[in-house]
Tab-separated table of C-alpha atoms and ligand atoms in Angstrom:
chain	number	residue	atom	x	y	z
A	1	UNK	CA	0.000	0.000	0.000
A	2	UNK	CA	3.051	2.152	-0.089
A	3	UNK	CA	2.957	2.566	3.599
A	4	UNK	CA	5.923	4.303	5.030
A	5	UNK	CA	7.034	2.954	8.575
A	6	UNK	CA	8.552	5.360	10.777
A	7	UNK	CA	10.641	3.527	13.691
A	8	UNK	CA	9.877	0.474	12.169
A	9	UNK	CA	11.166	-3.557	12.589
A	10	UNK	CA	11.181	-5.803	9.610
A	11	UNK	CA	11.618	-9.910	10.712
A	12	UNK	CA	12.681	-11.650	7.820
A	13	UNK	CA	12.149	-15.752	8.574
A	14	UNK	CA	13.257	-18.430	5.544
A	15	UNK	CA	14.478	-15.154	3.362
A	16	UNK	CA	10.926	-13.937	3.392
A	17	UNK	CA	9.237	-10.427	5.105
A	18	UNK	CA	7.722	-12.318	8.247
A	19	UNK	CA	6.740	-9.448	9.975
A	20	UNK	CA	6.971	-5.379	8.948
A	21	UNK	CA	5.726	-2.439	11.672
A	22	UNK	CA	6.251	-0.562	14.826
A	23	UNK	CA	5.768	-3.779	17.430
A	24	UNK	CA	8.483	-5.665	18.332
A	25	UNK	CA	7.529	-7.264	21.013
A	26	UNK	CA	5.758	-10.464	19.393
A	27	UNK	CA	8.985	-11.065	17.761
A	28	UNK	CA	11.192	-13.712	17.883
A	29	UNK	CA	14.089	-12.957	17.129
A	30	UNK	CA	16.609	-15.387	19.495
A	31	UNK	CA	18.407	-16.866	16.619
A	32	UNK	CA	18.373	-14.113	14.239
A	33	UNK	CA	21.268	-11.856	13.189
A	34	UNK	CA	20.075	-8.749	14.021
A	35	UNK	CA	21.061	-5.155	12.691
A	36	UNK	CA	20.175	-1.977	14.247
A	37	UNK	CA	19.373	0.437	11.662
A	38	UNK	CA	19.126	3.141	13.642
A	39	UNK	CA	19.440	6.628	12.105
A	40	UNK	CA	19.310	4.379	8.395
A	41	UNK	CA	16.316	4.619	5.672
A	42	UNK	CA	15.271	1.017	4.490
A	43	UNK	CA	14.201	0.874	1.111
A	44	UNK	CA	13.068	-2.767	-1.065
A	45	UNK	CA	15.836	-3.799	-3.313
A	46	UNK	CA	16.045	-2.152	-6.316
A	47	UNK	CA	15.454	-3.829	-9.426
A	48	UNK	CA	17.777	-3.757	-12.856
A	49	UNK	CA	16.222	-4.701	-15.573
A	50	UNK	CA	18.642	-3.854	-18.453
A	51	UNK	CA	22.448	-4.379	-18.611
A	52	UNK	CA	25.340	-5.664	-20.532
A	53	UNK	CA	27.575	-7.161	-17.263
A	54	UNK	CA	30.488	-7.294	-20.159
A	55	UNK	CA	30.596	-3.676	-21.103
A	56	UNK	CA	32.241	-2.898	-17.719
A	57	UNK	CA	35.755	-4.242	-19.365
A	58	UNK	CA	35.150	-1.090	-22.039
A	59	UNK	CA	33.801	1.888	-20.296
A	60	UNK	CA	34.836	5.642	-21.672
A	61	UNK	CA	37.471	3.732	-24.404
A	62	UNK	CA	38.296	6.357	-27.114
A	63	UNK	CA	36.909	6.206	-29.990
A	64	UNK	CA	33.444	5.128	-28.765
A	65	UNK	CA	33.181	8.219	-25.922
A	66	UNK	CA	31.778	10.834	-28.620
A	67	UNK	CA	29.232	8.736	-31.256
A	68	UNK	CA	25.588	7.747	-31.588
A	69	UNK	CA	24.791	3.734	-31.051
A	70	UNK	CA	25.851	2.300	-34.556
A	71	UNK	CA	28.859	4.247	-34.674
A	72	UNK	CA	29.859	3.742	-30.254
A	73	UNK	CA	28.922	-0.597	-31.589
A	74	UNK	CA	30.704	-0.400	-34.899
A	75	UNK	CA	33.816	0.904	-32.943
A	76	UNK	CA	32.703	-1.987	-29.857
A	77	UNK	CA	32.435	-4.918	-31.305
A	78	UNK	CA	36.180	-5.770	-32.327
A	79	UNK	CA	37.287	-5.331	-28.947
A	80	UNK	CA	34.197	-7.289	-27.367
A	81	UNK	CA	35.272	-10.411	-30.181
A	82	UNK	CA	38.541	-10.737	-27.255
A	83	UNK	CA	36.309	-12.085	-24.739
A	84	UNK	CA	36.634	-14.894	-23.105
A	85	UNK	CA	34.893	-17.230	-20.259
A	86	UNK	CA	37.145	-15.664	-17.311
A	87	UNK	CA	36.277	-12.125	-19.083
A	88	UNK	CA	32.542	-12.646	-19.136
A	89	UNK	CA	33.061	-14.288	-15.554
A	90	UNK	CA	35.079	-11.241	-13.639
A	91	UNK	CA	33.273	-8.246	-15.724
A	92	UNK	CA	30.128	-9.651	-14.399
A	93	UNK	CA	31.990	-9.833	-10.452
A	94	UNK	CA	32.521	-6.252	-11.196
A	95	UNK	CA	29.137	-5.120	-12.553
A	96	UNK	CA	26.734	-7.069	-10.205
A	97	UNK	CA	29.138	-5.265	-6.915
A	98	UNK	CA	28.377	-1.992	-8.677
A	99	UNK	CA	25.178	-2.308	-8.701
A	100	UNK	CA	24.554	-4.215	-4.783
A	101	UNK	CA	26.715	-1.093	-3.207
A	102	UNK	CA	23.713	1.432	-5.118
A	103	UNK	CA	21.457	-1.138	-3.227
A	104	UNK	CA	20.151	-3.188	-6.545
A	105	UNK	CA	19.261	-6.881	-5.637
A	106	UNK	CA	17.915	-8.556	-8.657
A	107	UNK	CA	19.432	-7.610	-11.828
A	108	UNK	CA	18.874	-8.811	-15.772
A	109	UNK	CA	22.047	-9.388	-17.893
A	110	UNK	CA	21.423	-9.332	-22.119
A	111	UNK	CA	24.552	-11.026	-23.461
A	112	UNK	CA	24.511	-11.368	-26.930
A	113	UNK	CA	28.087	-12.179	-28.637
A	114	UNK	CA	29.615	-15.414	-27.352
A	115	UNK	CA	33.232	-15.464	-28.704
A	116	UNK	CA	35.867	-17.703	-27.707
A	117	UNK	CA	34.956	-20.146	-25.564
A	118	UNK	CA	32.602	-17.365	-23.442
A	119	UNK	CA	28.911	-18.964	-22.574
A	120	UNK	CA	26.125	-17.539	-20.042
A	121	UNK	CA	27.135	-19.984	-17.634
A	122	UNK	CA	29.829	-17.557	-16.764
A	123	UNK	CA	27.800	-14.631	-16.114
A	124	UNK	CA	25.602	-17.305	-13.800
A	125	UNK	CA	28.419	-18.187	-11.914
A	126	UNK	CA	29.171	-14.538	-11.150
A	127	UNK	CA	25.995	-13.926	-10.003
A	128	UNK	CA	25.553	-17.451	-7.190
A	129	UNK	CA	29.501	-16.486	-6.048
A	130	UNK	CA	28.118	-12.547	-5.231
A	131	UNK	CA	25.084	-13.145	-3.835
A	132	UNK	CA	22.642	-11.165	-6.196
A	133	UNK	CA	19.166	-12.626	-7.622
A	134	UNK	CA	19.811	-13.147	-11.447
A	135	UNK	CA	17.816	-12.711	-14.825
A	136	UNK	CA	20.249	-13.287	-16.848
A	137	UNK	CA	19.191	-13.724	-20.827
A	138	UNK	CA	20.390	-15.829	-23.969
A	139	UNK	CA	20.868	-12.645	-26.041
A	140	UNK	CA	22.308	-13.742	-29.551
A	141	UNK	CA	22.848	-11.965	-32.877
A	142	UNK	CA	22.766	-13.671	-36.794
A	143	UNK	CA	23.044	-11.206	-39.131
A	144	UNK	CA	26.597	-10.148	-39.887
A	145	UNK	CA	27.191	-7.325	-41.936
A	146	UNK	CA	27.447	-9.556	-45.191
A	147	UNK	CA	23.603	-10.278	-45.154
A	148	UNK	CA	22.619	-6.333	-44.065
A	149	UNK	CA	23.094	-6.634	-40.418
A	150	UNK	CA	25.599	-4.164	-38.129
A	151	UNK	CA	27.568	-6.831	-36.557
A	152	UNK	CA	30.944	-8.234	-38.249
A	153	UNK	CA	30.313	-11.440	-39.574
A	154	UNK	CA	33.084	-13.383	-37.179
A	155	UNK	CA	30.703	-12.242	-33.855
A	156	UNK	CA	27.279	-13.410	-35.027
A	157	UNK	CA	26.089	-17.755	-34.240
A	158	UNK	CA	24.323	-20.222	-36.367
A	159	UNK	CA	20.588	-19.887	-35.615
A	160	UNK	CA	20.708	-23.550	-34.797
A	161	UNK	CA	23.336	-23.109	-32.586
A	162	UNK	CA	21.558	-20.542	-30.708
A	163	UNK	CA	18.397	-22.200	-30.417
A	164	UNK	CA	20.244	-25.134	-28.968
A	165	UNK	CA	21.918	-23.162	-26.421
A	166	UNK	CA	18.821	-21.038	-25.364
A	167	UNK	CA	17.267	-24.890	-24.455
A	168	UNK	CA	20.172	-25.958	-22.919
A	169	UNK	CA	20.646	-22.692	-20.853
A	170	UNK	CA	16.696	-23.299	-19.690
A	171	UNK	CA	16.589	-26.972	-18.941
A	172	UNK	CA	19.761	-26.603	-16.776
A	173	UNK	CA	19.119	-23.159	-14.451
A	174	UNK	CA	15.834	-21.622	-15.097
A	175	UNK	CA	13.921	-21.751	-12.030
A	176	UNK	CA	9.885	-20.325	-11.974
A	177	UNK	CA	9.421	-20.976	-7.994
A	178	UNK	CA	8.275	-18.156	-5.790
A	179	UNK	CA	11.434	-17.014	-4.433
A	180	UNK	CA	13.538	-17.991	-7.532
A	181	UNK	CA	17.092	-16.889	-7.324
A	182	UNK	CA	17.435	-17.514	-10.837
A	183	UNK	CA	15.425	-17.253	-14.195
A	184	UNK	CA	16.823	-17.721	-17.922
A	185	UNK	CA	14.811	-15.017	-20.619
A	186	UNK	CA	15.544	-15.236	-24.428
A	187	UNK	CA	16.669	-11.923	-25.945
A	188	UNK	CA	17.437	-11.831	-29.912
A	189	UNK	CA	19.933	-8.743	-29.824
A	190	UNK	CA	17.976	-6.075	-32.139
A	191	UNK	CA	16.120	-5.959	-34.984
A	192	UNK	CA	19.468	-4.516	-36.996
A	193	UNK	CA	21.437	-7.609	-35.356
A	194	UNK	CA	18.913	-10.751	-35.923
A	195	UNK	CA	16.680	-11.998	-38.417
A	196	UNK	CA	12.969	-12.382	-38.526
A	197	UNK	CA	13.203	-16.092	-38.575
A	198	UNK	CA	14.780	-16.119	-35.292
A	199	UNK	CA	12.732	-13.598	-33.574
A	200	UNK	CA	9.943	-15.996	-34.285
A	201	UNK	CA	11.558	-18.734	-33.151
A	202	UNK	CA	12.834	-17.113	-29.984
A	203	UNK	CA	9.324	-16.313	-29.536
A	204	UNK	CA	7.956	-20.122	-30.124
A	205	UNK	CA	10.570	-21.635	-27.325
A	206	UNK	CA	10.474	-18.982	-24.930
A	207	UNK	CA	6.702	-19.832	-25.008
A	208	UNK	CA	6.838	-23.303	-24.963
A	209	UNK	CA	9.079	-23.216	-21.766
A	210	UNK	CA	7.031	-20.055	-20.004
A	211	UNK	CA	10.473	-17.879	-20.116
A	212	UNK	CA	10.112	-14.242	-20.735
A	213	UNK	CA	11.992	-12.885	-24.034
A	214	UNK	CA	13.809	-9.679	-23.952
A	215	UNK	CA	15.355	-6.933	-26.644
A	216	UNK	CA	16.193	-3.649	-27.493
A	217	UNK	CA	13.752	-1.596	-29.204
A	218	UNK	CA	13.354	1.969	-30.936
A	219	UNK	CA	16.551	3.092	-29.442
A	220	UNK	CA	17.516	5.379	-32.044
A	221	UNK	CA	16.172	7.119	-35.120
A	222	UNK	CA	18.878	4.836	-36.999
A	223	UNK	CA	17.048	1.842	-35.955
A	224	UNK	CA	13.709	2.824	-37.004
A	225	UNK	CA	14.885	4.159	-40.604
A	226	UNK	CA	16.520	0.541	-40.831
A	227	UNK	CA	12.954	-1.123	-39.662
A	228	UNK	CA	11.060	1.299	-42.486
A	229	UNK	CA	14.185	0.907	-45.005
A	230	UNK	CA	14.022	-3.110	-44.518
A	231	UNK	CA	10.689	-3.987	-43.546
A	232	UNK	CA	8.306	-1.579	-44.369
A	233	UNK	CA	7.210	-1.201	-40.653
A	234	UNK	CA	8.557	0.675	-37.854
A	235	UNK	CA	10.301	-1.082	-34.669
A	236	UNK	CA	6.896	-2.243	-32.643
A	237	UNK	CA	5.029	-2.894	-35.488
A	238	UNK	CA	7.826	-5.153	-36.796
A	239	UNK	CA	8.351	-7.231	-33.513
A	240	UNK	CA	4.430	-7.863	-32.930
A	241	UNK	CA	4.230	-9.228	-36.019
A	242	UNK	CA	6.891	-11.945	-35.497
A	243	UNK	CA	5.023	-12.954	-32.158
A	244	UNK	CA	6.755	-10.168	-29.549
A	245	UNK	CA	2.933	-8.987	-28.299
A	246	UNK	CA	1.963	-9.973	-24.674
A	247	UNK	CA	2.940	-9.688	-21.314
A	248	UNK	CA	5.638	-12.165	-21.624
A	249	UNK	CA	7.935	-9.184	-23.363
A	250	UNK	CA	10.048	-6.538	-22.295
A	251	UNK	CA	11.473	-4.306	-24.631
A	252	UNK	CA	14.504	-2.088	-24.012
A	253	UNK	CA	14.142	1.546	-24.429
A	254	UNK	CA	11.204	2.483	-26.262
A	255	UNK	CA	13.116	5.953	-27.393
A	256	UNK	CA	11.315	7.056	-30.320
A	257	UNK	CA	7.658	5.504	-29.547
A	258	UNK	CA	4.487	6.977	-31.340
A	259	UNK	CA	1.351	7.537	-29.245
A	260	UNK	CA	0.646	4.511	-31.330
A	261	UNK	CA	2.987	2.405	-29.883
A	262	UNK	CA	2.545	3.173	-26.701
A	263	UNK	CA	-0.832	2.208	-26.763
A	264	UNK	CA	-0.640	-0.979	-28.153
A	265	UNK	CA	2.612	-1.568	-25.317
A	266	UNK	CA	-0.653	-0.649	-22.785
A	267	UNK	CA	-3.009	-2.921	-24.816
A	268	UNK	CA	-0.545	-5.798	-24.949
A	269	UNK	CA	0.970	-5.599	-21.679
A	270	UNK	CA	4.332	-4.857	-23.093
A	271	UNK	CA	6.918	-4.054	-20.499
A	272	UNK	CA	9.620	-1.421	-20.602
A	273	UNK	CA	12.638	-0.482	-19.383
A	274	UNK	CA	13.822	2.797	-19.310
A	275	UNK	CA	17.463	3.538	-19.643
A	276	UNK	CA	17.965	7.372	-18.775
A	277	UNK	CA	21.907	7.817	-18.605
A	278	UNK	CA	22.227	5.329	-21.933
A	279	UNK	CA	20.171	7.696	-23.906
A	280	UNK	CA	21.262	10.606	-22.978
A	281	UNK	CA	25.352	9.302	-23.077
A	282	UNK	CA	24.710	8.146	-26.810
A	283	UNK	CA	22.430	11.294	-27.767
A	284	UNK	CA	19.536	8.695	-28.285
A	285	UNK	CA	16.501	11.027	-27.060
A	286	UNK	CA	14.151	10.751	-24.309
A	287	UNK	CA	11.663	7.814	-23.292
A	288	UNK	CA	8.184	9.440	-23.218
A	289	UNK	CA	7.981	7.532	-20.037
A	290	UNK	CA	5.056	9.485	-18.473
A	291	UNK	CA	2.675	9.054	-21.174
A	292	UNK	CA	3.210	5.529	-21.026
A	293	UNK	CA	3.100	5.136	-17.578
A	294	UNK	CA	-0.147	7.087	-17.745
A	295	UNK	CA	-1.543	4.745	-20.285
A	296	UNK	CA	-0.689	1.577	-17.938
A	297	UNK	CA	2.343	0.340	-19.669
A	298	UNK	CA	4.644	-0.984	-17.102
A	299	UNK	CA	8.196	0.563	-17.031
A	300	UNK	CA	11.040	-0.801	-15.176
A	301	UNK	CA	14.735	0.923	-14.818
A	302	UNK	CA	18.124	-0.148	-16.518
A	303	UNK	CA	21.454	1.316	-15.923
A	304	UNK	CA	22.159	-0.132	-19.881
A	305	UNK	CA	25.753	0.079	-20.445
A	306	UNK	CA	27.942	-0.407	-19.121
A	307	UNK	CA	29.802	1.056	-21.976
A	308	UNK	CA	27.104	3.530	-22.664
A	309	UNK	CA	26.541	5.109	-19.301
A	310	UNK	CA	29.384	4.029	-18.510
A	311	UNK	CA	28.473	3.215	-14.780
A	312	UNK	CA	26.096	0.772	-12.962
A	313	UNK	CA	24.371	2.481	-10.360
A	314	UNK	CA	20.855	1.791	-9.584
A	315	UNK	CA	20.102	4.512	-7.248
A	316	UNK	CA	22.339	7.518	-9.557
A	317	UNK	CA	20.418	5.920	-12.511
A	318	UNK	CA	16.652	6.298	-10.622
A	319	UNK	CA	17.654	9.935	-10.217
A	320	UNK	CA	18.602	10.385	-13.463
A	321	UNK	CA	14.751	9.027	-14.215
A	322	UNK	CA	13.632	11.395	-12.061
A	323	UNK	CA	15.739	14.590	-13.778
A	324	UNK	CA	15.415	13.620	-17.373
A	325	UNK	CA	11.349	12.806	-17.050
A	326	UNK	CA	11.433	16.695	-16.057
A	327	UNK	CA	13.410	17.925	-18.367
A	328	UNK	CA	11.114	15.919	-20.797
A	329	UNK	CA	7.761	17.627	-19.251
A	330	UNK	CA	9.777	21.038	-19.499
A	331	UNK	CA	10.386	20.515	-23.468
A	332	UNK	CA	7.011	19.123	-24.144
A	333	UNK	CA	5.634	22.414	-22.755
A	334	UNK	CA	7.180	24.754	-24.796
A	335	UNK	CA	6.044	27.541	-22.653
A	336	UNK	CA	2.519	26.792	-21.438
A	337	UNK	CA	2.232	26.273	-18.168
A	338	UNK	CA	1.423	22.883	-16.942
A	339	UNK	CA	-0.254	21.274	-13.583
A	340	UNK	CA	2.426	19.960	-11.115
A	341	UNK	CA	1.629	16.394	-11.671
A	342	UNK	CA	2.611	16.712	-15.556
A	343	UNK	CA	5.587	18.355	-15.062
A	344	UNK	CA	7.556	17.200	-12.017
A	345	UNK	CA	8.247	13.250	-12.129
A	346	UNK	CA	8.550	12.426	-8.066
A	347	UNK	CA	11.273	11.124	-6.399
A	348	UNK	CA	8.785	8.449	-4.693
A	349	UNK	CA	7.523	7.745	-9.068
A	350	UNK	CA	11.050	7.364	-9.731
A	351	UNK	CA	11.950	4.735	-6.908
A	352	UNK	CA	9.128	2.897	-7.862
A	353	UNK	CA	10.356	2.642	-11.458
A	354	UNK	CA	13.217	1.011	-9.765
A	355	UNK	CA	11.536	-1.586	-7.703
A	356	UNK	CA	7.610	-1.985	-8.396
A	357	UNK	CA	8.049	-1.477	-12.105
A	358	UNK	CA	11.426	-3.703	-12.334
A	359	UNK	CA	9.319	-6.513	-10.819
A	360	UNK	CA	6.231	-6.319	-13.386
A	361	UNK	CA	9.239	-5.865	-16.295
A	362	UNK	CA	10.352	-9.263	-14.933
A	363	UNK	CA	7.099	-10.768	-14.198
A	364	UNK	CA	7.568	-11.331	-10.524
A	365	UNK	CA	5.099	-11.337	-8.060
A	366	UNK	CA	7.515	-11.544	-5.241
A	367	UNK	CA	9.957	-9.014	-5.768
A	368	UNK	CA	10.088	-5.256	-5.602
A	369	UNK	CA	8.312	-4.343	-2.318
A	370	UNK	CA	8.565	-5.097	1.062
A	371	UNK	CA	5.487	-6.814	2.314
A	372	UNK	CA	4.425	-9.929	4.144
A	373	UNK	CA	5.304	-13.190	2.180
A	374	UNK	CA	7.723	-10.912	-0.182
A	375	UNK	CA	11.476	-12.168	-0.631
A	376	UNK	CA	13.462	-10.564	1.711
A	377	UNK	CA	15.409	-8.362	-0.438
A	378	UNK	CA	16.068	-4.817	0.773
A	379	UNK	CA	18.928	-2.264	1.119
A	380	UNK	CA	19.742	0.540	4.049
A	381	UNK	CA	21.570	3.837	4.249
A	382	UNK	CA	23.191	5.931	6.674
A	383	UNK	CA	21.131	8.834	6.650
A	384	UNK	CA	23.486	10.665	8.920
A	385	UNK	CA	25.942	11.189	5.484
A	386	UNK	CA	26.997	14.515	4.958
A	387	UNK	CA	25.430	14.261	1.100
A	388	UNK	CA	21.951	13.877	3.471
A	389	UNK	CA	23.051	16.377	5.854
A	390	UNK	CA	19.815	18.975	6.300
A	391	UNK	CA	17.393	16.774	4.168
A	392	UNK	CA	15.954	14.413	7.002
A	393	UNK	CA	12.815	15.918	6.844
A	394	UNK	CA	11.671	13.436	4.339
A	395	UNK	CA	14.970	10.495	3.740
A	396	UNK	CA	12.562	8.259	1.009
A	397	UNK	CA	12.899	11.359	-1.455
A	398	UNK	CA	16.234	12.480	0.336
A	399	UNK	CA	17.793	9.388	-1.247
A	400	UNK	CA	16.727	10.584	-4.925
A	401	UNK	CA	17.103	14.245	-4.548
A	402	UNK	CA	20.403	14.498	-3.088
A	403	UNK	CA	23.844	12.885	-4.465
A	404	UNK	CA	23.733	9.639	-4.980
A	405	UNK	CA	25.726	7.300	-2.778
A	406	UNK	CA	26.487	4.033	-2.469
A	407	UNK	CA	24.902	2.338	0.261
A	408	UNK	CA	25.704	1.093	3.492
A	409	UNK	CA	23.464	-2.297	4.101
A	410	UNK	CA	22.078	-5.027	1.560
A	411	UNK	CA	20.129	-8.505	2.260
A	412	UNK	CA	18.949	-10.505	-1.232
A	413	UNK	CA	16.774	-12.934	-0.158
A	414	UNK	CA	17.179	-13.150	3.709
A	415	UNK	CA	21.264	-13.070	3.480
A	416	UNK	CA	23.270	-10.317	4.055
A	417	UNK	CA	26.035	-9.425	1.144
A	418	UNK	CA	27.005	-5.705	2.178
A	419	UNK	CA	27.340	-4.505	5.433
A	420	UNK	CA	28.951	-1.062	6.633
A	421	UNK	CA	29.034	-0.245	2.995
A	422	UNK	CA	31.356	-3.426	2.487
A	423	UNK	CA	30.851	-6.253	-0.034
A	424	UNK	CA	31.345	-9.732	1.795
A	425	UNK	CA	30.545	-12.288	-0.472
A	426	UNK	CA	33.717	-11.684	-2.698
A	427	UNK	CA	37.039	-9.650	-2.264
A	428	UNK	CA	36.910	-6.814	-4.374
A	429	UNK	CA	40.467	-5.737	-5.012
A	430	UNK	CA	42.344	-8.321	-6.700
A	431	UNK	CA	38.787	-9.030	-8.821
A	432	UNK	CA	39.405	-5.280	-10.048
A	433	UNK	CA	42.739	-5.521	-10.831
A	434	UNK	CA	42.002	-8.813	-12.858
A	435	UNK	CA	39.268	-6.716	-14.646
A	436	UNK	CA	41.800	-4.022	-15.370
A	437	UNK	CA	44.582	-6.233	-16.995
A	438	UNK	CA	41.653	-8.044	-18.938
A	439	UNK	CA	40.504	-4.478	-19.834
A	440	UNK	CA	43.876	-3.452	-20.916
A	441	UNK	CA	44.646	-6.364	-23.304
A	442	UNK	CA	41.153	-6.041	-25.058
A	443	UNK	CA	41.445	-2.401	-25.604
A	444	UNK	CA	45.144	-2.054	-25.993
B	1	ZN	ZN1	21.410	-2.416	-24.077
């Protein structure tokens, strides 16, 4: 009910919310860890929705700091063809700490290029050694530049190949249980990247297994004069066709989206996420993300990247949400004055992008608040920082409107993996300097 608890105890029992309010003197709480969180905001876990765990070995490289999307991926994808398992395996260490220390505690992955002897089981590995609750998804691209696609023909698969792996990746980790630490999705890389046959296809087998399927959509203007150019249709029009049309689909972006589109996302149940820093880093545009959530389209967050961001934290990235849906209301108005609720995006409508909306993006139930029977997945911070220093009148938009930190506490299903601002599920240091020297002999 979006209750907020002041003075508050939360019981978590079996890595579920057992008990939330003001009492605590029914509890039992003998063999429980306890923390005091004293002074400290608590917040549900934030929820990512879109990322590429890889891009953290090529953030800010030259070449790709100054260019719109097919340019920054023309430049990308050489150095990306150097990956290998152990790359896949310690980028993803690296991104899933960035985002639990900005208090995210499920995240999506979309890795698409598999070169070398890389596979998602990497990624999947990462994510059980760090402690985080995983989406990870079989992204894949098949049309190299030779048959009209972006992509150089050595980095895209056999459609075979990838329809093999997609099955084997679900009959060996995807889990649908309440609770699930772990759930596979299908994600065909973009409609520039794939071809129509496979979308389908993707579509067919995600079905027949109940898995969600994933891609990027109407990022750019390049993308949808490709869709037009190629197919006749523009980006959503395209996918729905081929089978991408119910609540089983979340698309990435949703830049450049008609009044159209967005009500056939509403009609469909269509889920989005919106990528703020992304778009603004490659000069994409600006989700219309109020109209849609206006219409009933549900819209999740996604820190994107992380070479186009080139960061991955959750809580910056819900701010930026909360700063670029104004600017958006400001440009929209072009001088006419508009009621408050049009114009100024909340910091409360912008957490809840982040957690409520990152669940229904995922299709989870249990995820994304903190009530009774919910997974016990939440994150605390210090509100006695100097960034929050004169702002305690109200810390739940305190967190948004000030600078974002990272933060102090975070539990993912009943188990603690930061505490005192501390990772403690993996040692951070020598796992960066791995990073680095893998970083270094891609780029170099
Ligand atoms: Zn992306």
């Amino acid at each position: 009910k979006r209750t907020e608890v002041v003075n508050g105890n939360m019981l978590i029992r079996d890595g579920v919310v057992d008990y939330i309010g003001r009492s605590s003197a029914d509890l039992n709480v003998e063999k429980c860890r306890t923390l005091d969180l004293r002074g400290y905001a608590v917040f549900p876990g934030f929820i990512n929705t879109h990322h590429h765990l890889y891009q953290t070995l090529t953030r800010a490289v030259p070449g790709a700091q100054n260019s719109g999307l097919f340019d920054w991926l023309r430049t990308l994808y050489p150095i990306w063809g150097k990956m290998n398992g152990e790359a896949i395996y310690i980028s993803a260490l690296v991104g899933m700490a960035e985002l639990l220390l900005s208090g995210c505690t499920s995240s999506s992955d979309h890795l698409y290029m598999y070169p070398n002897d890389a596979t998602l089981d990497d990624s999947i590995r990462a994510a059980k050694d760090i402690g985080i609750r995983f989406h990870p998804t079989r992204g894949s691209m098949s049309l190299g530049e030779s048959d009209g696609g972006l992509p150089p023909d050595g980095l895209v698969e056999d459609e075979k190949d990838i329809l093999d792996d997609c099955q084997r990746l679900i009959e060996s980790y995807h889990n649908a249980e309440v609770g699930s630490m772990l759930q596979i999705g299908l994600a065909p890389c973009s409609p520039f990247s794939v071809s129509s046959k496979l979308m389908e296809e993707t579509a067919d087998m995600a079905r027949s297994y109940g898995v969600r399927m994933h891609t990027h959509l109407a990022e750019t203007r390049d993308e949808e004069e490709y869709c037009v150019e190629r197919f006749g249709k523009r980006p959503l029009e395209y996918v729905m066709e081929l089978g991408w049309n119910a609540d089983d689909v979340w698309l990435a972006h949703m830049v450049h989206c008609c009044n159209k589109d967005m009500k056939a996302l509403a009609t469909n149940g269509i889920a989005v996420t919106h990528c703020p820093t992304s778009n603004m880093r490659l000069a994409s545009g600006i989700s219309p993300i109020m109209k849609m959530l206006k219409l009933g389209v549900d819209v999740g967050l996604g820190v994107d990247g992380s070479a186009s961001n080139d960061g991955g934290h959750i809580l910056g990235e819900a701010r930026q949400a909360m700063l670029l849906a104004r600017l958006e209301a400001s440009l929209n108005q072009s001088g006419q004055s508009a009621s408050e609720t049009d114009s100024y995006f909340s910091a409360r409508q912008a957490l809840e992008l982040g957690t409520r909306g990152g669940a229904a993006a995922l299709g989870r139930k249990d995820i994304g608040q903190l009530e009774l029977g919910k997974c016990g997945d939440f994150f605390a911070i210090n509100m006695n920082k100097l960034q929050y220093a004169g702002a305690l009148h109200d810390p739940v938009a305190a967190i948004l409107m000030c600078a974002s930190n990272n933060v102090d506490v975070v539990v993912v299903n009943g188990n603690i993996v930061v505490e005192g601002g501390r990772l403690l599920t993996i040692d951070l240091g020598p796992t960066i300097e791995r990073h680095n020297e893998i970083s270094i002999g891609m780029v170099a």
